[in-house]
Coordinates of C-alpha atoms in Angstrom, one line a residue:
X1091 CA 83.7 62.1 -8.1
X1092 CA 87.3 63.3 -8.5
X1093 CA 88.3 67.0 -7.8
X1094 CA 87.6 69.5 -10.9
X1095 CA 89.8 72.4 -9.7
X1096 CA 91.0 72.6 -13.3
X1097 CA 87.6 73.9 -14.3
X1098 CA 88.3 77.4 -12.6
X1099 CA 91.5 78.2 -14.4
X1100 CA 90.4 79.1 -17.6
X1101 CA 91.7 82.3 -18.9
X1102 CA 89.7 85.4 -19.4
X1103 CA 90.6 84.9 -23.2
X1104 CA 88.4 81.7 -23.1
X1105 CA 85.6 83.6 -21.7
X1106 CA 85.8 86.4 -24.2
X1107 CA 85.0 83.9 -27.2
X1108 CA 81.4 84.0 -26.1
X1109 CA 79.5 85.2 -28.7
X1110 CA 76.3 87.3 -28.3
X1111 CA 74.0 84.3 -28.9
X1112 CA 76.1 82.4 -26.3
X1113 CA 75.7 85.5 -23.6
X1114 CA 71.9 85.8 -24.5
X1115 CA 71.6 81.8 -23.9
X1116 CA 72.9 82.3 -20.3
X1117 CA 70.1 85.1 -19.7
X1118 CA 67.4 82.8 -21.0
X1119 CA 68.9 79.8 -19.1
X1120 CA 69.1 81.9 -15.9
X1121 CA 65.1 82.5 -16.2
X1122 CA 64.6 78.7 -16.9
X1123 CA 66.6 77.8 -13.6
X1124 CA 64.4 80.6 -11.5
X1125 CA 61.6 78.9 -13.1
X1126 CA 61.9 75.5 -12.2
X1127 CA 63.9 76.1 -8.9
X1128 CA 60.8 75.8 -6.9
X1129 CA 58.8 73.1 -9.1
X1130 CA 57.4 70.1 -7.6
X1131 CA 58.0 67.7 -10.2
X1132 CA 60.9 66.2 -8.4
X1133 CA 61.4 65.7 -4.5
X1134 CA 64.1 64.7 -2.2
X1135 CA 61.7 61.3 -1.8
X1136 CA 62.1 60.6 -5.7
X1137 CA 64.8 58.2 -6.9
X1138 CA 63.8 58.7 -10.4
X1139 CA 63.0 62.4 -10.9
X1140 CA 63.0 63.8 -14.2
X1141 CA 64.7 67.0 -15.3
X1142 CA 64.6 68.2 -19.0
X1143 CA 68.0 68.7 -20.5
X1144 CA 67.5 72.5 -20.5
X1145 CA 66.9 72.5 -16.9
X1146 CA 69.9 70.4 -16.4
X1147 CA 72.2 72.7 -18.4
X1148 CA 70.3 76.0 -16.6
X1149 CA 71.3 74.5 -13.4
X1150 CA 75.0 73.9 -14.2
X1151 CA 75.4 77.3 -15.8
X1152 CA 73.6 79.4 -13.6
X1153 CA 73.9 78.0 -10.3
X1154 CA 77.2 76.1 -11.0
X1155 CA 78.0 72.7 -9.0
X1156 CA 80.1 72.1 -6.3
X1157 CA 82.5 68.9 -6.4
X1158 CA 84.9 68.3 -3.4
X1159 CA 84.0 71.6 -2.3
X1160 CA 85.4 73.5 -5.5
X1161 CA 83.0 75.6 -7.2
X1162 CA 82.9 75.6 -10.9
X1163 CA 83.1 79.3 -11.4
X1164 CA 80.8 82.2 -13.1
X1165 CA 78.3 81.4 -15.5
X1166 CA 80.5 82.8 -18.7
X1167 CA 83.2 80.7 -17.4
X1168 CA 81.0 77.4 -16.9
X1169 CA 79.4 77.8 -20.3
X1170 CA 82.9 78.4 -22.1
X1171 CA 84.2 75.2 -20.5
X1172 CA 81.3 73.1 -22.2
X1173 CA 81.9 74.9 -25.6
X1174 CA 85.5 76.1 -26.1
X1175 CA 88.1 74.5 -23.6
X1176 CA 90.6 72.3 -24.3
X1177 CA 89.7 68.5 -24.5
X1178 CA 90.8 67.5 -21.2
X1179 CA 89.2 70.3 -18.8
X1180 CA 86.0 69.9 -21.4
X1181 CA 85.7 66.3 -20.6
X1182 CA 85.6 67.2 -16.9
X1183 CA 83.0 69.6 -17.5
X1184 CA 80.9 67.8 -19.3
X1185 CA 81.2 64.8 -16.5
X1186 CA 80.2 67.6 -13.9
X1187 CA 77.3 68.3 -16.3
X1188 CA 76.1 64.9 -16.3
X1189 CA 76.1 64.6 -12.5
X1190 CA 74.7 68.0 -11.3
X1191 CA 72.7 67.9 -8.1
X1192 CA 69.3 69.4 -8.0
X1193 CA 68.1 71.4 -5.0
X1194 CA 64.6 73.1 -4.2
X1195 CA 64.2 76.8 -3.7
X1196 CA 62.1 76.2 -0.5
X1197 CA 64.3 74.1 1.6
X1198 CA 67.9 73.7 -0.2
X1199 CA 67.9 70.1 0.3
X1200 CA 70.1 68.4 -1.8
X1201 CA 68.9 65.8 -3.8
X1202 CA 70.7 62.7 -5.3
X1203 CA 73.0 63.4 -8.3
X1204 CA 71.5 62.8 -11.7
X1205 CA 72.1 58.9 -12.5
X1206 CA 74.1 58.6 -16.0
X1207 CA 70.7 57.0 -17.4
X1208 CA 68.7 60.1 -16.6
X1209 CA 71.6 62.5 -18.3
X1210 CA 71.7 60.3 -21.5
X1211 CA 67.7 60.1 -21.9
X1212 CA 67.3 63.9 -21.2
X1213 CA 70.4 64.5 -23.9
X1214 CA 68.5 62.3 -26.3
X1215 CA 65.3 63.9 -25.9
X1216 CA 66.9 67.2 -26.4
X1217 CA 68.8 66.2 -29.4
X1218 CA 65.6 65.0 -31.1
X1219 CA 63.7 68.1 -30.1
X1220 CA 66.3 70.3 -31.8
X1221 CA 66.7 67.9 -35.0
X1222 CA 63.0 67.6 -35.6
X1223 CA 62.0 70.9 -35.1
X1224 CA 58.3 70.3 -36.7
X1225 CA 57.2 67.4 -34.7
X1226 CA 55.2 67.7 -31.7
X1227 CA 56.9 67.0 -28.4
X1228 CA 55.0 63.9 -27.5
X1229 CA 56.0 62.2 -30.7
X1230 CA 60.0 63.0 -29.7
X1231 CA 59.7 61.4 -26.5
X1232 CA 57.9 58.2 -27.3
X1233 CA 60.7 56.3 -28.6
X1234 CA 63.9 57.8 -26.9
X1235 CA 64.6 55.2 -24.3
X1236 CA 66.0 52.8 -26.7
X1237 CA 68.1 55.5 -28.3
X1238 CA 69.5 56.1 -24.4
X1239 CA 69.8 52.5 -24.0
X1240 CA 71.8 52.5 -27.4
X1241 CA 73.9 55.1 -26.4
X1242 CA 75.0 53.2 -23.1
X1243 CA 75.9 50.1 -24.6
X1244 CA 77.5 51.4 -28.0
X1245 CA 80.9 49.7 -27.5
X1246 CA 80.9 46.2 -26.3
X1247 CA 84.7 46.5 -25.4
X1248 CA 83.7 49.5 -23.2
X1249 CA 81.1 47.4 -21.3
X1250 CA 83.7 44.5 -20.9
X1251 CA 86.3 46.6 -19.7
X1252 CA 84.0 48.3 -17.1
X1253 CA 82.8 45.0 -15.7
X1254 CA 86.7 43.9 -15.3
X1255 CA 87.0 41.5 -18.4
X1256 CA 90.2 42.3 -20.2
X1257 CA 89.7 43.6 -23.6
X1258 CA 92.3 41.7 -25.4
X1259 CA 91.0 38.4 -24.2
X1260 CA 87.7 38.4 -25.9
X1261 CA 86.0 38.6 -29.5
X1262 CA 83.6 41.5 -29.7
X1263 CA 81.5 39.9 -32.3
X1264 CA 78.0 39.7 -30.8
X1265 CA 77.6 35.9 -31.6
X1266 CA 81.0 35.1 -29.9
X1267 CA 80.2 37.3 -26.6
X1268 CA 77.0 35.9 -25.8
X1269 CA 75.9 35.6 -22.3
X1270 CA 79.0 37.0 -20.8
X1271 CA 78.3 40.3 -22.7
X1272 CA 74.5 40.2 -22.1
X1273 CA 75.2 39.9 -18.4
X1274 CA 77.7 42.8 -18.4
X1275 CA 75.5 45.0 -20.2
X1276 CA 72.6 44.5 -17.9
X1277 CA 74.8 45.3 -14.8
X1278 CA 76.0 48.2 -16.6
X1279 CA 72.6 49.6 -17.3
X1280 CA 71.6 49.2 -13.7
X1281 CA 74.6 50.7 -12.4
X1282 CA 74.0 53.8 -14.9
X1283 CA 70.4 54.0 -13.4
X1284 CA 71.6 54.1 -10.0
X1285 CA 72.5 57.6 -8.7
X1286 CA 76.1 58.4 -8.0
X1287 CA 77.2 54.7 -9.1
X1288 CA 79.1 55.6 -12.0
X1289 CA 82.8 56.7 -10.8
X1290 CA 84.8 58.8 -12.8
X1291 CA 87.2 56.3 -14.4
X1292 CA 84.2 54.0 -15.5
X1293 CA 82.6 57.2 -16.9
X1294 CA 85.3 58.0 -19.0
X1295 CA 85.7 54.5 -20.3
X1296 CA 82.3 54.7 -21.3
X1297 CA 82.6 58.5 -22.8
X1298 CA 85.7 57.6 -24.6
X1299 CA 83.9 54.6 -26.7
X1300 CA 80.4 56.4 -27.1
X1301 CA 80.9 58.4 -30.3
X1302 CA 77.0 58.3 -31.0
X1303 CA 76.3 59.8 -27.8
X1304 CA 79.0 62.6 -28.3
X1305 CA 77.0 63.4 -31.3
X1306 CA 73.8 63.6 -29.5
X1307 CA 75.3 65.8 -26.6
X1308 CA 76.6 68.1 -29.2
X1309 CA 73.4 68.3 -31.0
X1310 CA 71.5 68.7 -27.6
X1311 CA 73.9 71.5 -26.3
X1312 CA 73.5 73.2 -29.8
X1313 CA 69.5 73.0 -29.8
X1314 CA 69.9 74.6 -26.1
X1315 CA 72.1 77.1 -26.3
X1316 CA 71.4 78.6 -29.9
X1317 CA 68.0 77.2 -30.4
X1318 CA 68.7 75.9 -33.7
X1319 CA 71.3 73.0 -33.8
X1320 CA 73.5 74.6 -36.6
X1321 CA 76.5 76.3 -34.7
X1322 CA 80.0 75.0 -34.3
X1323 CA 79.9 74.5 -30.7
X1324 CA 83.1 71.9 -29.5
X1325 CA 86.2 73.2 -30.8
X1326 CA 87.4 71.6 -33.8
X1327 CA 84.4 69.7 -34.4
X1328 CA 81.6 70.3 -36.8
X1329 CA 78.1 69.0 -36.1
X1330 CA 77.3 66.1 -38.0
X1331 CA 73.9 66.0 -39.5
X1332 CA 73.0 69.2 -37.8
X1333 CA 70.0 69.8 -39.6
X1334 CA 67.3 67.2 -40.4
X1335 CA 65.9 66.6 -43.6
X1336 CA 62.9 68.4 -44.6
X1337 CA 60.0 65.7 -44.1
X1338 CA 57.2 65.4 -46.6
X1339 CA 54.3 63.7 -45.4
X1340 CA 51.7 64.8 -47.9
X1341 CA 49.3 65.6 -45.0
X1342 CA 50.0 62.5 -43.4
X1343 CA 51.7 64.1 -40.4
X1344 CA 49.4 66.8 -38.5
X1345 CA 50.1 68.2 -35.2
X1346 CA 47.8 65.7 -33.6
X1347 CA 49.8 62.9 -35.1
X1348 CA 51.3 60.4 -32.9
X1349 CA 54.6 58.4 -33.2
X1350 CA 52.4 55.2 -33.7
X1351 CA 50.6 57.2 -36.8
X1352 CA 53.8 56.3 -38.9
X1353 CA 56.8 53.9 -39.1
X1354 CA 59.4 56.1 -39.5
X1355 CA 59.8 57.5 -35.9
X1356 CA 62.1 60.4 -34.8
X1357 CA 64.6 58.5 -33.2
X1358 CA 64.7 55.8 -36.1
X1359 CA 64.7 58.5 -38.5
X1360 CA 67.6 60.0 -37.2
X1361 CA 69.6 57.0 -36.6
X1362 CA 68.7 56.0 -40.3
X1363 CA 69.7 59.4 -41.6
X1364 CA 73.4 58.9 -40.1
X1365 CA 73.6 56.0 -42.2
X1366 CA 72.6 57.4 -45.6
X1367 CA 74.8 59.0 -48.2
X1368 CA 74.9 62.7 -47.7
X1369 CA 73.0 63.4 -50.9
X1370 CA 70.2 61.5 -49.4
X1371 CA 69.9 63.7 -46.0
X1372 CA 68.2 66.6 -47.7
X1373 CA 64.7 66.1 -48.2
X1374 CA 62.4 63.0 -47.5
X1375 CA 58.8 62.3 -49.0
X1376 CA 56.4 59.7 -47.8
X1377 CA 55.8 58.4 -51.6
X1378 CA 53.4 55.3 -50.1
X1379 CA 51.8 54.3 -46.9
X1380 CA 49.6 51.5 -46.6
X1381 CA 47.6 53.3 -44.0
X1382 CA 47.2 56.4 -45.9
X1383 CA 47.2 54.9 -49.6
X1384 CA 45.5 51.5 -48.9
X1385 CA 47.1 48.1 -49.4
X1386 CA 47.9 48.3 -53.0
X1387 CA 51.0 46.6 -54.9
X1388 CA 50.3 48.5 -58.0
X1389 CA 50.0 51.8 -56.0
X1390 CA 53.4 51.2 -54.2
X1391 CA 55.1 49.7 -57.3
X1392 CA 54.2 53.0 -59.3
X1393 CA 55.4 55.1 -56.4
X1394 CA 59.0 53.3 -56.1
X1395 CA 59.8 52.4 -59.7
X1396 CA 62.5 54.6 -61.1
X1397 CA 61.9 57.7 -59.0
X1398 CA 65.2 57.5 -56.9
X1399 CA 66.6 56.5 -53.9
X1400 CA 64.3 54.9 -51.7
X1401 CA 63.9 53.8 -48.0
X1402 CA 61.3 51.1 -47.3
X1403 CA 60.1 50.4 -43.9
X1404 CA 58.0 47.3 -43.0
X1405 CA 56.2 46.4 -39.6
X1406 CA 55.2 42.9 -39.2
X1407 CA 51.9 41.6 -38.2
X1408 CA 52.2 40.5 -34.1
X1409 CA 51.7 36.8 -34.0
X1410 CA 48.7 35.6 -31.8
X1411 CA 51.1 33.7 -29.7
X1412 CA 54.0 36.1 -29.2
X1413 CA 54.2 38.8 -26.5
X1414 CA 56.9 40.7 -28.0
X1415 CA 56.6 43.9 -29.9
X1416 CA 56.3 43.7 -33.8
X1417 CA 59.6 44.4 -35.4
X1418 CA 60.1 47.2 -37.8
X1419 CA 62.7 46.6 -40.5
X1420 CA 63.6 47.4 -43.9
X1421 CA 66.0 48.5 -46.5
X1422 CA 67.4 51.3 -48.4
X1423 CA 67.9 51.4 -52.2
X1424 CA 70.2 53.7 -53.1
X1425 CA 70.0 53.3 -57.0
X1426 CA 66.6 53.6 -58.9
X1427 CA 64.4 50.6 -58.4
X1428 CA 64.0 49.0 -61.9
X1429 CA 62.0 46.2 -63.0
X1430 CA 64.6 43.7 -64.2
X1431 CA 64.9 39.7 -64.5
X1432 CA 68.2 39.9 -62.4
X1433 CA 70.0 41.9 -59.6
X1434 CA 70.6 45.5 -59.8
X1435 CA 71.3 48.3 -57.3
X1436 CA 74.7 49.2 -55.7
X1437 CA 76.8 48.7 -52.6
X1438 CA 75.3 51.8 -50.9
X1439 CA 72.3 49.8 -50.3
X1440 CA 71.6 48.2 -46.7
X1441 CA 69.3 46.2 -44.5
X1442 CA 68.1 47.0 -40.9
X1443 CA 66.0 46.1 -38.4
X1444 CA 64.5 47.7 -35.2
X1445 CA 63.3 45.3 -32.4
X1446 CA 62.2 46.5 -29.2
X1447 CA 61.4 44.1 -26.0
X1448 CA 60.4 46.3 -23.3
X1449 CA 61.2 43.5 -20.8
X1450 CA 64.8 43.3 -21.7
X1451 CA 66.7 46.4 -20.9
X1452 CA 69.5 45.8 -23.6
X1453 CA 67.5 44.5 -26.5
X1454 CA 66.2 46.5 -29.5
X1455 CA 67.4 49.5 -31.4
X1456 CA 68.6 49.9 -34.6
X1457 CA 70.8 47.2 -36.2
X1458 CA 72.1 48.1 -39.7
X1459 CA 73.7 45.6 -42.3
X1460 CA 75.9 47.1 -45.0
X1461 CA 77.4 45.6 -48.3
X1462 CA 80.2 42.7 -47.3
X1463 CA 81.2 42.5 -51.0
X1464 CA 80.5 38.7 -51.1
X1465 CA 78.4 39.4 -54.3
X1466 CA 76.3 41.9 -56.0
X1467 CA 72.9 40.9 -55.1
X1468 CA 71.9 44.2 -53.9
X1469 CA 68.4 44.5 -55.2
X1470 CA 65.6 42.7 -57.2
X1471 CA 62.4 43.9 -58.5
X1472 CA 60.2 42.2 -60.9
X1473 CA 56.4 41.9 -61.5
X1474 CA 54.1 40.2 -64.2
X1475 CA 56.0 37.2 -65.0
X1476 CA 55.5 33.4 -64.5
X1477 CA 58.6 32.0 -64.3
X1478 CA 60.7 34.6 -62.1
X1479 CA 59.8 35.8 -58.7
X1480 CA 57.5 38.8 -58.5
X1481 CA 58.2 41.3 -55.9
X1482 CA 60.6 43.2 -54.3
X1483 CA 63.8 41.9 -52.8
X1484 CA 67.4 42.8 -51.4
X1485 CA 70.4 40.5 -50.7
X1486 CA 70.6 36.7 -50.5
X1487 CA 69.7 34.4 -53.2
X1488 CA 66.7 33.9 -55.4
X1489 CA 64.3 32.4 -53.0
X1490 CA 66.1 33.0 -50.3
X1491 CA 66.1 37.1 -49.9
X1492 CA 67.6 38.9 -46.9
X1493 CA 64.4 40.7 -47.2
X1494 CA 61.6 39.9 -49.7
X1495 CA 58.2 41.7 -49.9
X1496 CA 55.9 39.6 -52.6
X1497 CA 53.7 41.3 -55.2
X1498 CA 50.6 39.9 -53.5
X1499 CA 51.5 42.5 -50.9
X1500 CA 50.3 40.3 -47.8
X1501 CA 53.4 39.0 -46.6
X1502 CA 57.1 38.5 -47.0
X1503 CA 60.3 36.6 -45.9
X1504 CA 63.6 37.2 -44.5
X1505 CA 66.6 35.0 -44.5
X1506 CA 70.5 35.2 -43.6
X1507 CA 72.0 37.0 -46.5
X1508 CA 75.9 36.9 -47.0
X1509 CA 75.3 40.0 -49.2
X1510 CA 75.1 42.3 -46.4
X1511 CA 76.2 39.8 -43.9
X1512 CA 72.6 39.9 -42.4
X1513 CA 70.9 37.8 -40.0
X1514 CA 66.8 37.4 -39.8
X1515 CA 65.4 40.7 -39.9
X1516 CA 62.2 39.6 -38.8
X1517 CA 61.1 37.6 -35.5
X1518 CA 60.5 34.6 -37.8
X1519 CA 61.4 33.8 -41.3
X1520 CA 57.9 34.2 -42.9
X1521 CA 56.0 37.3 -41.8
X1522 CA 52.9 39.2 -42.3
X1523 CA 52.9 42.7 -43.4
X1524 CA 50.9 45.0 -40.9
X1525 CA 52.1 48.2 -42.2
X1526 CA 54.4 49.2 -45.0
X1527 CA 55.8 52.8 -45.9
X1528 CA 58.1 54.1 -48.7
X1529 CA 60.1 57.2 -48.4
X1530 CA 61.8 59.2 -51.5
X1531 CA 65.1 60.4 -50.0
X1532 CA 66.8 61.4 -53.2
X1533 CA 65.0 62.0 -56.5
X1534 CA 66.6 61.1 -59.7
X1535 CA 67.4 64.0 -61.8
X1536 CA 66.2 63.6 -65.1
X1537 CA 67.4 65.0 -68.4
X1538 CA 65.4 67.5 -70.2
X1539 CA 64.3 65.1 -72.7
X1540 CA 62.9 62.7 -70.0
X1541 CA 60.8 66.0 -68.7
X1542 CA 60.1 68.0 -71.8
X1543 CA 61.1 69.1 -75.1
X1544 CA 64.6 67.9 -76.3
X1545 CA 67.1 70.5 -76.5
X1546 CA 70.5 70.2 -78.3
X1547 CA 73.8 70.1 -76.8
X1548 CA 74.4 73.7 -78.0
X1549 CA 71.3 75.0 -76.5
X1550 CA 72.6 73.7 -73.1
X1551 CA 76.0 75.2 -73.3
X1552 CA 76.5 78.7 -74.3
X1553 CA 80.2 78.5 -73.9
X1554 CA 80.6 75.5 -76.4
X1555 CA 78.7 77.4 -78.8
X1556 CA 80.4 80.4 -78.7
X1557 CA 83.8 78.5 -79.4
X1558 CA 82.2 76.8 -82.4
X1559 CA 81.0 80.2 -83.5
X1560 CA 84.6 81.6 -83.3
X1561 CA 85.9 78.6 -85.3
X1562 CA 83.3 79.4 -87.9
X1563 CA 81.6 75.9 -87.4
X1564 CA 78.4 75.5 -89.1
X1565 CA 75.2 74.9 -86.4
X1566 CA 73.1 72.4 -88.2
X1567 CA 70.7 72.1 -85.1
X1568 CA 69.7 75.8 -85.8
X1569 CA 68.3 75.3 -89.2
X1570 CA 65.9 72.4 -87.9
X1571 CA 62.5 73.7 -86.5
X1572 CA 61.9 72.8 -82.9
X1573 CA 58.9 70.9 -83.7
X1574 CA 61.0 68.6 -86.2
X1575 CA 63.6 67.8 -83.5
X1576 CA 63.7 63.8 -83.1
X1577 CA 62.0 62.9 -79.6

């Protein structure tokens, strides 16, 4: 690792920027470091010891780290380097944080530095803990691994550069990269899992091309330091998606629930939330779950029709001959799902699929397919007809939907769809429905006449009424009794 003497050069002005919350965090993290310093959850013989993000941060801030004989300075200084220093120095500080050495208090024997993979996994876990504050810890840890792998292989260009392939000689579309990129990605993840294997220059290439991980690190630091991720922690950067949407499951989620109890897992929910319009990120209500509400098309139809923006998730039935994990996939419907004989919706709709193969270290993760502009076949919803398809669809053509759920509510299909430039979402074209959920992520705002007694324009606009009175205009609506207003 390169010399990081620049970490010791921050002025007192930088250290003085620390807020009372941040100074309090130092004391709290010091206690964390003391509590864990003699723990037996990792020993010198373990290649894959596990440290929490808070433990990593505590050791970095309170004990410091030594690289090429250079210590990183006082606790206040180290924290300010992570939060407020200039970009160049801050990057070096994060690099040092990601490769701390762990020592035991008993014999002070230095263990191997963290592998990059261990650091990324700890960061993702901490970020999700801060983001989904109301969820039990075991749920958070069950599906973080795919998110960590996604962070490591986020940029195909970075992977090919890391493995010595000239970036300008290769197209980085998945279908063009093929086996070359697959081999490069597997080698990169194995290097990332090996302690001390990732050099400073390679780390820098990966860091510069990993915006998703930088966002997660911001969330993790904020959560660990401020306890809630709602502060501006990196100079010039405001946290994106700092607060999770309010999750309402109508009694479906309890303290004893596990991630397998519902399809919208924490990491998947966070990743999907990044794709939604900002107005759809505030409150999510599970309006339908086949596990909770039973398998019923009429119930499903009633819960999704003309209520607002809906997120639909499906888990396919595992085929008897398959050893792969069943895929979870679905669609976001931004406009009201309304029964029509033709296509509706808008370009904010998208399709997604989430496949996990635990035998393949680079497969899986969330893939999102947005509107291509090729056509406006964004959504289709119909039922009770004899001449048209009955069900819910998104993208593609009649009979060849990007995603199709038939009204019999037993099966569906997925074809390639030019509407979203999407491939087949399910593991095979025709799939059985094992479980399906619908989440209302933005209710439709209804006019007064839709929810109660109709009011005139003047009753809802006092300023306009005052102006008309000044102009001596007659108010006809004032002479009509409320019970005679046409409804």
